[in-house]
PDB file of C-alpha atoms in Angstrom:
ATOM      1  CA  MET A   1      17.261  13.288 -34.655  1.00 45.00           C
ATOM      2  CA  LYS A   2      19.499  17.337 -34.269  1.00 57.00           C
ATOM      3  CA  ASP A   3      21.847  15.768 -32.065  1.00 70.00           C
ATOM      4  CA  TRP A   4      23.175  12.534 -33.773  1.00 73.00           C
ATOM      5  CA  ARG A   5      22.297  10.529 -31.461  1.00 84.00           C
ATOM      6  CA  SER A   6      18.512  10.585 -30.403  1.00 84.00           C
ATOM      7  CA  LEU A   7      15.259   9.338 -33.326  1.00 86.00           C
ATOM      8  CA  SER A   8      11.804  11.393 -32.598  1.00 84.00           C
ATOM      9  CA  SER A   9       9.070   9.980 -34.748  1.00 82.00           C
ATOM     10  CA  ALA A  10       8.236  12.531 -37.902  1.00 82.00           C
ATOM     11  CA  ALA A  11       6.207  12.456 -41.040  1.00 81.00           C
ATOM     12  CA  TRP A  12       7.690  10.636 -44.164  1.00 79.00           C
ATOM     13  CA  ASP A  13       9.529  12.356 -46.248  1.00 84.00           C
ATOM     14  CA  ALA A  14      12.176  10.568 -47.742  1.00 81.00           C
ATOM     15  CA  SER A  15      15.216  12.726 -45.769  1.00 86.00           C
ATOM     16  CA  ASP A  16      18.362  10.887 -45.571  1.00 86.00           C
ATOM     17  CA  ASN A  17      18.205  10.389 -41.613  1.00 84.00           C
ATOM     18  CA  GLN A  18      14.263   8.985 -41.396  1.00 84.00           C
ATOM     19  CA  LYS A  19      16.475   5.778 -44.106  1.00 85.00           C
ATOM     20  CA  TRP A  20      18.473   3.496 -42.372  1.00 86.00           C
ATOM     21  CA  VAL A  21      20.262   0.011 -44.404  1.00 87.00           C
ATOM     22  CA  ALA A  22      19.444  -3.285 -43.055  1.00 86.00           C
ATOM     23  CA  GLU A  23      22.825  -5.224 -42.357  1.00 88.00           C
ATOM     24  CA  ARG A  24      22.718  -8.906 -41.617  1.00 88.00           C
ATOM     25  CA  VAL A  25      24.787  -9.141 -38.519  1.00 89.00           C
ATOM     26  CA  GLU A  26      27.945 -11.652 -39.669  1.00 87.00           C
ATOM     27  CA  SER A  27      26.643 -14.651 -36.895  1.00 83.00           C
ATOM     28  CA  GLY A  28      23.447 -14.766 -38.881  1.00 77.00           C
ATOM     29  CA  ASP A  29      20.941 -13.694 -35.298  1.00 83.00           C
ATOM     30  CA  GLY A  30      19.488 -11.214 -36.529  1.00 89.00           C
ATOM     31  CA  TRP A  31      20.086  -7.443 -38.529  1.00 90.00           C
ATOM     32  CA  THR A  32      21.131  -3.758 -37.965  1.00 92.00           C
ATOM     33  CA  PHE A  33      20.022  -1.378 -39.615  1.00 91.00           C
ATOM     34  CA  ARG A  34      22.421   1.937 -40.211  1.00 92.00           C
ATOM     35  CA  SER A  35      21.084   5.296 -40.372  1.00 91.00           C
ATOM     36  CA  VAL A  36      22.296   6.766 -44.784  1.00 90.00           C
ATOM     37  CA  ALA A  37      22.341  10.902 -42.886  1.00 90.00           C
ATOM     38  CA  THR A  38      25.194   9.772 -39.960  1.00 92.00           C
ATOM     39  CA  GLY A  39      26.081   5.963 -40.849  1.00 94.00           C
ATOM     40  CA  PHE A  40      24.788   5.819 -36.841  1.00 95.00           C
ATOM     41  CA  PHE A  41      23.251   2.331 -35.880  1.00 95.00           C
ATOM     42  CA  LEU A  42      19.330   1.585 -34.487  1.00 93.00           C
ATOM     43  CA  GLY A  43      20.506   1.517 -30.544  1.00 93.00           C
ATOM     44  CA  VAL A  44      18.583   1.077 -26.807  1.00 93.00           C
ATOM     45  CA  ASP A  45      19.970   3.779 -24.778  1.00 94.00           C
ATOM     46  CA  GLY A  46      21.295   1.604 -21.848  1.00 92.00           C
ATOM     47  CA  ALA A  47      19.796  -1.661 -20.769  1.00 91.00           C
ATOM     48  CA  ALA A  48      16.825  -3.140 -22.924  1.00 91.00           C
ATOM     49  CA  ARG A  49      13.852  -2.618 -20.774  1.00 91.00           C
ATOM     50  CA  PRO A  50       9.923  -1.551 -21.182  1.00 91.00           C
ATOM     51  CA  GLY A  51      10.423   2.041 -21.916  1.00 91.00           C
ATOM     52  CA  ALA A  52      14.412   2.626 -22.297  1.00 92.00           C
ATOM     53  CA  SER A  53      15.012   5.269 -25.303  1.00 92.00           C
ATOM     54  CA  VAL A  54      16.057   3.575 -29.201  1.00 92.00           C
ATOM     55  CA  ILE A  55      18.999   5.218 -30.531  1.00 93.00           C
ATOM     56  CA  ALA A  56      21.340   5.892 -33.129  1.00 93.00           C
ATOM     57  CA  THR A  57      24.424   5.266 -31.908  1.00 95.00           C
ATOM     58  CA  ARG A  58      27.648   3.556 -33.029  1.00 95.00           C
ATOM     59  CA  GLU A  59      27.761   0.374 -31.608  1.00 93.00           C
ATOM     60  CA  GLU A  60      25.865  -2.073 -33.680  1.00 92.00           C
ATOM     61  CA  THR A  61      23.041  -2.841 -31.910  1.00 90.00           C
ATOM     62  CA  ALA A  62      20.999  -7.192 -32.909  1.00 90.00           C
ATOM     63  CA  TRP A  63      17.074  -6.605 -33.666  1.00 90.00           C
ATOM     64  CA  ASP A  64      15.088  -9.781 -34.437  1.00 88.00           C
ATOM     65  CA  LEU A  65      12.205  -9.338 -37.044  1.00 83.00           C
ATOM     66  CA  SER A  66       8.982 -10.289 -36.357  1.00 80.00           C
ATOM     67  CA  VAL A  67       6.412 -10.872 -38.769  1.00 76.00           C
ATOM     68  CA  SER A  68       3.215  -8.374 -38.596  1.00 77.00           C
ATOM     69  CA  ARG A  69       0.404  -8.307 -39.142  1.00 77.00           C
ATOM     70  CA  GLU A  70       0.250  -6.545 -41.921  1.00 76.00           C
ATOM     71  CA  PRO A  71       0.986  -8.138 -45.017  1.00 72.00           C
ATOM     72  CA  SER A  72       5.170  -7.638 -46.315  1.00 74.00           C
ATOM     73  CA  THR A  73       5.536  -5.432 -42.439  1.00 79.00           C
ATOM     74  CA  PHE A  74       7.834  -6.495 -39.992  1.00 82.00           C
ATOM     75  CA  ARG A  75       8.109  -5.567 -36.163  1.00 81.00           C
ATOM     76  CA  LEU A  76      11.783  -4.533 -34.547  1.00 81.00           C
ATOM     77  CA  VAL A  77      12.029  -6.877 -31.651  1.00 85.00           C
ATOM     78  CA  VAL A  78      16.012  -6.127 -29.213  1.00 86.00           C
ATOM     79  CA  LEU A  79      17.337  -9.332 -29.105  1.00 78.00           C
ATOM     80  CA  THR A  80      16.206 -10.058 -25.623  1.00 75.00           C
ATOM     81  CA  ASP A  81      14.496 -12.544 -23.483  1.00 67.00           C
ATOM     82  CA  ALA A  82      12.165  -9.878 -23.184  1.00 70.00           C
ATOM     83  CA  ARG A  83      10.690  -9.403 -26.623  1.00 74.00           C
ATOM     84  CA  LEU A  84      11.173  -5.213 -26.852  1.00 85.00           C
ATOM     85  CA  GLY A  85      10.359  -3.607 -30.349  1.00 83.00           C
ATOM     86  CA  VAL A  86      10.130  -0.266 -31.622  1.00 85.00           C
ATOM     87  CA  GLN A  87       7.729   1.970 -30.929  1.00 81.00           C
ATOM     88  CA  PRO A  88       7.472   5.629 -32.358  1.00 80.00           C
ATOM     89  CA  GLY A  89       5.554   7.017 -30.697  1.00 77.00           C
ATOM     90  CA  PRO A  90       3.229  10.825 -32.375  1.00 78.00           C
ATOM     91  CA  THR A  91       5.515  13.525 -34.068  1.00 79.00           C
ATOM     92  CA  GLY A  92       8.161  14.691 -32.291  1.00 80.00           C
ATOM     93  CA  ARG A  93       8.283  12.094 -29.659  1.00 83.00           C
ATOM     94  CA  SER A  94      10.964  10.129 -28.533  1.00 86.00           C
ATOM     95  CA  VAL A  95      11.295   6.714 -29.803  1.00 87.00           C
ATOM     96  CA  ILE A  96      10.833   4.069 -27.320  1.00 88.00           C
ATOM     97  CA  LEU A  97      11.254   0.549 -26.699  1.00 89.00           C
ATOM     98  CA  GLY A  98       7.496  -1.692 -25.819  1.00 84.00           C
ATOM     99  CA  ASP A  99       5.618  -4.754 -26.262  1.00 80.00           C
ATOM    100  CA  SER A 100       6.707  -5.725 -29.211  1.00 75.00           C
ATOM    101  CA  ARG A 101       3.378  -6.830 -30.081  1.00 72.00           C
ATOM    102  CA  GLU A 102       2.132  -3.340 -30.464  1.00 71.00           C
ATOM    103  CA  GLY A 103       3.996  -0.522 -31.944  1.00 65.00           C
ATOM    104  CA  GLY A 104       5.377   0.114 -34.959  1.00 73.00           C
ATOM    105  CA  GLU A 105       5.272  -1.323 -38.281  1.00 74.00           C
ATOM    106  CA  TRP A 106       8.574  -1.573 -40.843  1.00 75.00           C
ATOM    107  CA  ARG A 107       8.913  -2.011 -44.582  1.00 72.00           C
ATOM    108  CA  PHE A 108      11.966  -2.539 -46.243  1.00 72.00           C
ATOM    109  CA  GLU A 109      12.406  -0.720 -49.568  1.00 71.00           C
ATOM    110  CA  GLN A 110      15.008  -0.866 -52.321  1.00 67.00           C
ATOM    111  CA  GLY A 111      17.304   1.656 -51.995  1.00 65.00           C
ATOM    112  CA  GLN A 112      21.260   1.185 -52.604  1.00 59.00           C
ATOM    113  CA  GLY A 113      20.969  -0.965 -49.864  1.00 55.00           C
ATOM    114  CA  PRO A 114      17.187  -2.832 -48.047  1.00 50.00           C
ATOM    115  CA  ILE A 115      16.296   0.383 -47.040  1.00 54.00           C
ATOM    116  CA  LEU A 116      13.859  -0.168 -43.749  1.00 54.00           C
ATOM    117  CA  ARG A 117      11.148   2.204 -43.701  1.00 55.00           C
ATOM    118  CA  HIS A 118       8.375   3.090 -40.975  1.00 52.00           C
ATOM    119  CA  VAL A 119       4.088   2.117 -42.520  1.00 49.00           C
ATOM    120  CA  GLY A 120       1.301   4.833 -41.476  1.00 48.00           C
ATOM    121  CA  SER A 121       1.758   8.272 -41.225  1.00 39.00           C
ATOM    122  CA  GLU A 122       4.475   8.455 -38.379  1.00 43.00           C
ATOM    123  CA  CYS A 123       7.994   7.734 -38.782  1.00 41.00           C
TER     124      CYS A 123
END
């Protein structure tokens, strides 16, 4: 995230730029995820569509949590009719939106608030 906007997959190293604080949307419809490093929110570059880049932005984006295959994990799904999920790719590749049934699995971990962490070797 050298430009503070782009997100790319990387091996977990517990640095603040890999940590996201989960916050419930005031209306109760979804969650926002705020970067510990920058205070920016997890968002989408342009319209939510397959292949769209997932970015860090000053604007809040509401996300839903979809149950995953692994116990205590979930998938991040943007709140649109398309049900697109966050999909981290191989190390160094951009994080994109894709089919919500595929892609990254995530887990909350205790920190100064709920911390989001990708489950697996990437991101």
